[in-house]
Short mmCIF file of C-alpha atoms and ligand atoms in Angstrom, two decimals:
data_model
loop_
_atom_site.label_atom_id
_atom_site.label_comp_id
_atom_site.label_asym_id
_atom_site.label_seq_id
_atom_site.Cartn_x
_atom_site.Cartn_y
_atom_site.Cartn_z
CA MET E 1 13.82 0.70 16.91
CA SER E 2 13.54 -2.97 17.87
CA ASP E 3 14.09 -5.83 15.44
CA LEU E 4 11.16 -6.88 13.27
CA LEU E 5 11.41 -10.62 13.88
CA VAL E 6 13.18 -12.29 16.78
CA VAL E 7 13.41 -16.08 16.80
CA GLU E 8 14.87 -17.48 20.01
CA ASP E 9 15.75 -21.11 20.68
CA LEU E 10 13.03 -22.35 18.36
CA THR E 11 12.59 -26.10 18.67
CA ILE E 12 10.01 -28.04 16.63
CA THR E 13 9.14 -31.57 17.67
CA PHE E 14 7.11 -34.23 15.86
CA PRO E 15 5.75 -37.35 17.49
CA THR E 16 6.87 -40.49 15.64
CA THR E 17 6.44 -44.21 16.26
CA ARG E 18 9.97 -44.13 17.70
CA GLY E 19 9.15 -41.25 20.03
CA PRO E 20 9.37 -37.48 19.64
CA VAL E 21 11.86 -36.17 17.06
CA ASP E 22 13.23 -32.61 16.99
CA VAL E 23 13.25 -31.50 13.35
CA VAL E 24 14.45 -28.01 14.37
CA LYS E 25 16.67 -27.53 17.44
CA ASP E 26 17.38 -24.27 19.29
CA VAL E 27 17.42 -22.05 16.23
CA SER E 28 17.86 -18.32 16.89
CA PHE E 29 18.03 -15.41 14.48
CA THR E 30 16.71 -11.90 14.01
CA VAL E 31 15.42 -10.00 11.01
CA GLY E 32 15.78 -6.24 11.15
CA ARG E 33 13.32 -3.93 9.47
CA ASP E 34 14.39 -3.48 5.90
CA GLU E 35 16.73 -6.49 6.00
CA THR E 36 16.94 -9.80 4.12
CA VAL E 37 18.08 -12.83 6.09
CA GLY E 38 18.91 -15.96 4.13
CA ILE E 39 18.31 -19.46 5.44
CA VAL E 40 20.29 -22.11 3.62
CA GLY E 41 20.66 -25.84 4.10
CA GLU E 42 20.28 -29.17 2.36
CA SER E 43 16.94 -30.89 1.85
CA GLY E 44 15.34 -31.89 5.15
CA SER E 45 17.43 -29.47 7.23
CA GLY E 46 14.32 -27.75 8.65
CA LYS E 47 14.09 -24.61 6.51
CA SER E 48 10.40 -24.97 5.68
CA MET E 49 9.47 -26.09 9.20
CA THR E 50 11.14 -22.97 10.59
CA SER E 51 9.12 -20.71 8.28
CA LEU E 52 5.87 -22.58 8.87
CA ALA E 53 6.40 -22.21 12.62
CA ILE E 54 6.75 -18.44 12.21
CA MET E 55 3.55 -18.30 10.12
CA GLY E 56 1.64 -20.58 12.50
CA LEU E 57 1.15 -23.13 9.72
CA LEU E 58 2.94 -26.20 11.09
CA PRO E 59 1.24 -29.54 10.40
CA LYS E 60 -0.98 -30.95 13.12
CA GLY E 61 0.90 -32.73 15.88
CA ALA E 62 3.97 -30.51 15.71
CA ARG E 63 5.00 -28.95 19.02
CA THR E 64 7.09 -25.84 19.43
CA ARG E 65 9.32 -24.44 22.16
CA GLY E 66 11.16 -21.16 22.36
CA SER E 67 9.97 -17.81 21.16
CA VAL E 68 9.02 -16.12 17.88
CA ARG E 69 8.25 -12.42 18.22
CA LEU E 70 6.98 -10.22 15.42
CA ASP E 71 7.27 -6.56 16.29
CA GLY E 72 7.63 -7.54 19.93
CA ALA E 73 4.50 -9.74 20.06
CA GLU E 74 4.86 -13.47 20.75
CA LEU E 75 3.50 -15.67 17.94
CA LEU E 76 4.08 -19.17 19.35
CA GLY E 77 0.98 -20.46 21.08
CA ARG E 78 -1.26 -17.69 19.71
CA PRO E 79 -4.82 -18.86 18.86
CA ASP E 80 -5.29 -19.72 15.21
CA ARG E 81 -7.95 -17.04 14.83
CA GLU E 82 -5.40 -14.36 15.70
CA LEU E 83 -2.69 -15.85 13.50
CA ARG E 84 -5.11 -15.91 10.58
CA ARG E 85 -5.62 -12.20 11.05
CA LEU E 86 -1.86 -11.59 10.97
CA ARG E 87 -1.19 -13.78 7.93
CA GLY E 88 -1.42 -11.87 4.67
CA ASP E 89 -1.56 -8.64 6.63
CA GLN E 90 1.49 -8.37 8.94
CA MET E 91 3.36 -11.36 7.51
CA SER E 92 3.16 -13.22 4.20
CA MET E 93 4.77 -16.26 2.71
CA ILE E 94 5.61 -17.20 -0.86
CA PHE E 95 5.73 -20.95 -1.40
CA GLN E 96 7.97 -23.00 -3.62
CA ASP E 97 5.17 -24.21 -5.86
CA PRO E 98 2.80 -21.40 -6.84
CA LEU E 99 0.40 -23.74 -8.62
CA SER E 100 -0.47 -25.58 -5.44
CA SER E 101 -1.03 -22.37 -3.49
CA LEU E 102 -3.26 -20.68 -6.06
CA ASN E 103 -6.86 -21.84 -6.43
CA PRO E 104 -7.30 -23.14 -10.01
CA TYR E 105 -11.04 -22.27 -10.05
CA TYR E 106 -10.72 -18.54 -9.41
CA THR E 107 -9.13 -15.84 -11.51
CA VAL E 108 -5.87 -14.48 -10.10
CA GLY E 109 -7.54 -11.09 -9.75
CA LEU E 110 -10.24 -12.49 -7.51
CA GLN E 111 -7.64 -14.20 -5.32
CA ILE E 112 -5.64 -11.01 -4.88
CA GLU E 113 -8.88 -9.08 -4.23
CA GLU E 114 -9.95 -11.58 -1.55
CA MET E 115 -6.67 -11.11 0.27
CA TYR E 116 -7.03 -7.35 0.17
CA ARG E 117 -10.69 -7.34 1.19
CA ALA E 118 -10.08 -9.74 4.09
CA HIS E 119 -7.63 -7.36 5.74
CA ARG E 120 -8.15 -3.89 4.32
CA ASP E 121 -11.06 -2.48 2.43
CA LYS E 122 -14.25 -4.47 1.80
CA SER E 123 -15.24 -2.54 -1.33
CA ARG E 124 -15.07 -4.63 -4.50
CA ARG E 125 -14.28 -1.77 -6.80
CA ASN E 126 -11.27 -0.63 -4.79
CA ALA E 127 -10.03 -4.20 -4.47
CA ARG E 128 -10.07 -4.69 -8.22
CA ARG E 129 -8.11 -1.52 -8.79
CA VAL E 130 -5.61 -2.61 -6.12
CA ALA E 131 -5.28 -6.08 -7.74
CA ILE E 132 -4.51 -4.55 -11.13
CA GLU E 133 -1.94 -2.22 -9.55
CA ALA E 134 -0.37 -5.15 -7.69
CA LEU E 135 0.00 -7.14 -10.93
CA ALA E 136 1.54 -4.12 -12.64
CA GLN E 137 3.93 -3.69 -9.71
CA VAL E 138 5.31 -7.22 -10.14
CA GLY E 139 5.93 -6.54 -13.81
CA LEU E 140 3.14 -8.57 -15.37
CA PRO E 141 2.34 -7.19 -18.84
CA GLU E 142 -1.25 -6.11 -19.58
CA PRO E 143 -2.47 -6.29 -15.98
CA GLU E 144 -5.99 -5.01 -16.86
CA ARG E 145 -6.49 -8.05 -19.07
CA ARG E 146 -4.50 -10.59 -17.08
CA VAL E 147 -6.39 -9.87 -13.87
CA ASP E 148 -9.30 -11.93 -15.26
CA HIS E 149 -7.20 -14.95 -16.18
CA TYR E 150 -6.96 -18.25 -14.30
CA PRO E 151 -3.70 -19.62 -12.82
CA HIS E 152 -3.23 -22.23 -15.59
CA GLN E 153 -3.11 -19.43 -18.17
CA PHE E 154 0.20 -18.19 -16.77
CA SER E 155 3.75 -19.52 -17.13
CA GLY E 156 5.64 -20.69 -14.02
CA GLY E 157 7.52 -17.41 -13.69
CA GLN E 158 4.33 -15.38 -14.17
CA ARG E 159 2.52 -17.44 -11.54
CA GLN E 160 5.35 -16.74 -9.12
CA ARG E 161 4.87 -13.02 -9.89
CA VAL E 162 1.16 -13.40 -9.12
CA MET E 163 2.04 -15.05 -5.79
CA ILE E 164 4.37 -12.18 -4.96
CA ALA E 165 1.62 -9.68 -5.83
CA MET E 166 -0.78 -11.51 -3.53
CA ALA E 167 1.75 -11.73 -0.70
CA LEU E 168 2.53 -8.01 -0.86
CA VAL E 169 -0.92 -6.55 -1.57
CA CYS E 170 -1.57 -5.65 2.09
CA GLY E 171 1.95 -4.32 2.64
CA PRO E 172 3.15 -6.88 5.23
CA LYS E 173 6.08 -6.07 7.52
CA LEU E 174 7.58 -9.51 7.00
CA LEU E 175 7.82 -11.61 3.85
CA ILE E 176 9.02 -15.22 3.95
CA ALA E 177 10.05 -16.61 0.58
CA ASP E 178 10.53 -20.39 0.72
CA GLU E 179 12.59 -21.42 -2.31
CA PRO E 180 10.51 -19.16 -4.55
CA THR E 181 12.68 -19.74 -7.61
CA THR E 182 13.60 -23.42 -7.40
CA ALA E 183 11.00 -24.53 -9.95
CA LEU E 184 12.04 -21.88 -12.48
CA ASP E 185 14.72 -21.86 -15.14
CA VAL E 186 17.85 -19.82 -14.45
CA THR E 187 16.93 -16.70 -16.44
CA VAL E 188 13.46 -16.43 -14.91
CA GLN E 189 15.00 -17.20 -11.51
CA ALA E 190 17.30 -14.19 -11.87
CA GLN E 191 14.35 -11.97 -12.87
CA ILE E 192 12.28 -13.02 -9.85
CA LEU E 193 15.24 -12.48 -7.50
CA ARG E 194 15.73 -9.00 -8.86
CA LEU E 195 12.02 -8.27 -8.54
CA LEU E 196 11.96 -9.42 -4.91
CA ALA E 197 15.04 -7.35 -4.07
CA ASP E 198 13.52 -4.25 -5.72
CA LEU E 199 10.13 -4.66 -4.05
CA ARG E 200 11.71 -5.22 -0.69
CA ARG E 201 13.78 -2.09 -1.04
CA SER E 202 10.88 0.08 -2.18
CA SER E 203 8.39 -1.23 0.41
CA GLY E 204 10.80 -1.59 3.36
CA THR E 205 9.57 -5.13 4.07
CA GLY E 206 11.81 -7.41 6.13
CA MET E 207 12.46 -10.66 4.32
CA VAL E 208 13.44 -14.23 5.13
CA PHE E 209 14.73 -15.89 1.98
CA ILE E 210 15.06 -19.66 1.96
CA THR E 211 17.10 -21.63 -0.51
CA HIS E 212 19.48 -24.56 -0.74
CA ASP E 213 21.68 -22.45 -3.00
CA LEU E 214 24.37 -20.30 -1.36
CA ALA E 215 25.02 -18.43 -4.60
CA VAL E 216 21.47 -17.09 -4.50
CA ILE E 217 21.86 -16.10 -0.85
CA SER E 218 25.04 -14.18 -1.59
CA SER E 219 23.16 -12.03 -4.10
CA ILE E 220 20.21 -11.16 -1.87
CA ALA E 221 20.87 -11.51 1.88
CA THR E 222 22.69 -9.34 4.41
CA ARG E 223 22.69 -12.08 7.06
CA VAL E 224 22.86 -15.83 6.70
CA LEU E 225 21.70 -18.75 8.80
CA VAL E 226 22.95 -22.20 7.82
CA LEU E 227 20.89 -25.18 8.99
CA ARG E 228 21.95 -28.78 9.00
CA ARG E 229 19.70 -31.57 10.25
CA GLY E 230 17.63 -29.04 12.17
CA GLU E 231 20.62 -27.42 13.84
CA GLN E 232 22.08 -24.03 13.30
CA VAL E 233 25.67 -24.52 12.18
CA GLU E 234 26.35 -20.94 11.16
CA TYR E 235 24.84 -17.50 11.69
CA GLY E 236 26.34 -14.14 10.85
CA THR E 237 26.55 -11.41 8.27
CA ALA E 238 26.86 -12.66 4.71
CA GLU E 239 30.38 -11.24 4.61
CA GLN E 240 31.43 -13.12 7.75
CA VAL E 241 29.93 -16.40 6.66
CA PHE E 242 31.34 -16.22 3.15
CA ALA E 243 34.78 -14.94 4.13
CA GLU E 244 35.33 -17.12 7.18
CA PRO E 245 32.93 -20.02 7.37
CA ARG E 246 33.29 -21.56 10.81
CA HIS E 247 31.87 -24.89 9.87
CA ASP E 248 33.10 -27.58 7.44
CA TYR E 249 29.58 -27.97 6.15
CA THR E 250 29.39 -24.30 5.10
CA ARG E 251 32.83 -24.57 3.49
CA MET E 252 31.58 -27.53 1.52
CA LEU E 253 28.49 -25.59 0.41
CA LEU E 254 30.66 -22.65 -0.62
CA ASP E 255 32.98 -24.87 -2.62
CA SER E 256 30.05 -26.22 -4.59
CA ILE E 257 28.85 -22.80 -5.80
CA PRO E 258 28.86 -22.49 -9.57
CA ARG E 259 29.94 -18.99 -10.56
CA ILE E 260 26.56 -17.51 -11.39
CA ASP E 261 26.69 -14.67 -8.83
CA ASP E 262 27.55 -12.11 -11.50
CA GLU E 263 24.56 -13.01 -13.59
CA VAL E 264 22.14 -12.88 -10.64
CA SER E 265 23.24 -9.52 -9.31
CA ALA E 266 23.64 -7.88 -12.75
N1 ATP Q 1 4.61 -34.17 9.26
C1 ATP Q 1 5.85 -34.49 9.62
N2 ATP Q 1 6.10 -35.38 10.61
C2 ATP Q 1 7.35 -35.70 10.98
N3 ATP Q 1 8.44 -35.17 10.41
C3 ATP Q 1 8.28 -34.29 9.41
C4 ATP Q 1 6.98 -33.91 8.96
N4 ATP Q 1 7.15 -33.02 7.95
C5 ATP Q 1 8.47 -32.87 7.78
N5 ATP Q 1 9.16 -33.63 8.65
C6 ATP Q 1 10.61 -33.71 8.78
O1 ATP Q 1 11.10 -32.44 9.17
C7 ATP Q 1 12.43 -32.26 8.66
C8 ATP Q 1 12.58 -30.86 8.12
O2 ATP Q 1 11.76 -30.72 6.98
P1 ATP Q 1 11.67 -29.38 6.16
O3 ATP Q 1 10.52 -29.51 5.24
O4 ATP Q 1 11.70 -28.21 7.06
O5 ATP Q 1 13.03 -29.41 5.33
P2 ATP Q 1 13.59 -28.35 4.28
O6 ATP Q 1 14.88 -27.85 4.81
O7 ATP Q 1 12.55 -27.35 3.97
O8 ATP Q 1 13.91 -29.26 3.01
P3 ATP Q 1 13.67 -28.98 1.43
O9 ATP Q 1 14.90 -28.24 0.97
O10 ATP Q 1 13.60 -30.33 0.84
O11 ATP Q 1 12.40 -28.20 1.25
C9 ATP Q 1 12.65 -33.36 7.63
O12 ATP Q 1 13.57 -34.26 8.17
C10 ATP Q 1 11.30 -34.00 7.47
O13 ATP Q 1 11.44 -35.38 7.28
MG1 MG Q 2 11.43 -26.89 2.27
#
């Protein structure tokens, strides 16, 4: 079977007062079905822009070149109407800050229901049942009660669980997680990582996991892409990259890993 996601020579250009600037240059990688690919790099290296380009969510003015194919179908240049239909259904994204991506005026249940009803089954009663199941699946206690609560009534880690429930409720083929644990403390971070790994395994979703932390990548990804200033400096299996980094920059990142791998994968 073909790869789930194929990114080929992706270049993202922004117009600036000093002329066009490439914030991502000729990046290529593939995500197999049932695989987690990690993207790592320092702040500003183009990790978020790469994922937004895949989702069709780049800011206005950005231009893309190259190719992004999901299940064989080209995504770059697709009309927004079609991309909207794919988002949440075929591909989902979890953002770094769950508070800004949840609507504070609606209960979390309603927001999960909306996602489900937009793509699957219009019936309200089914959607509510599905929302409660989704909250239970991400390990939120008392889902029948919590489904009627508003985002501010949850802790940071719980909100991230709600976001994961919403992202997975339609059973997407591809999940992009953009630094989903950065805002959380280390213990909660480890719990969320474990949850994502478990859900991915049980649902067979392909995942792109973005972080600036190589230790996190080593616990979750089978393949690793290292970005630096928009360029791909390393790409290979996690074993290759960790055992024989080809680039000084990767070596430097590896040297700066605190030994928390054991805790994360425990
Ligand atoms: N609207 C924009 N116009 C021009 N350049 C932008 C715009 N948004 C982001 N950039 C630039 O694109 C580059 C890549 O940004 P991106 O958000 O992808 O970085 P990142 O790797 O996700 O960093 P972080 O780890 O901080 O989230 C940065 O240099 C940033 O300054
Ligand atoms: Mg980012």
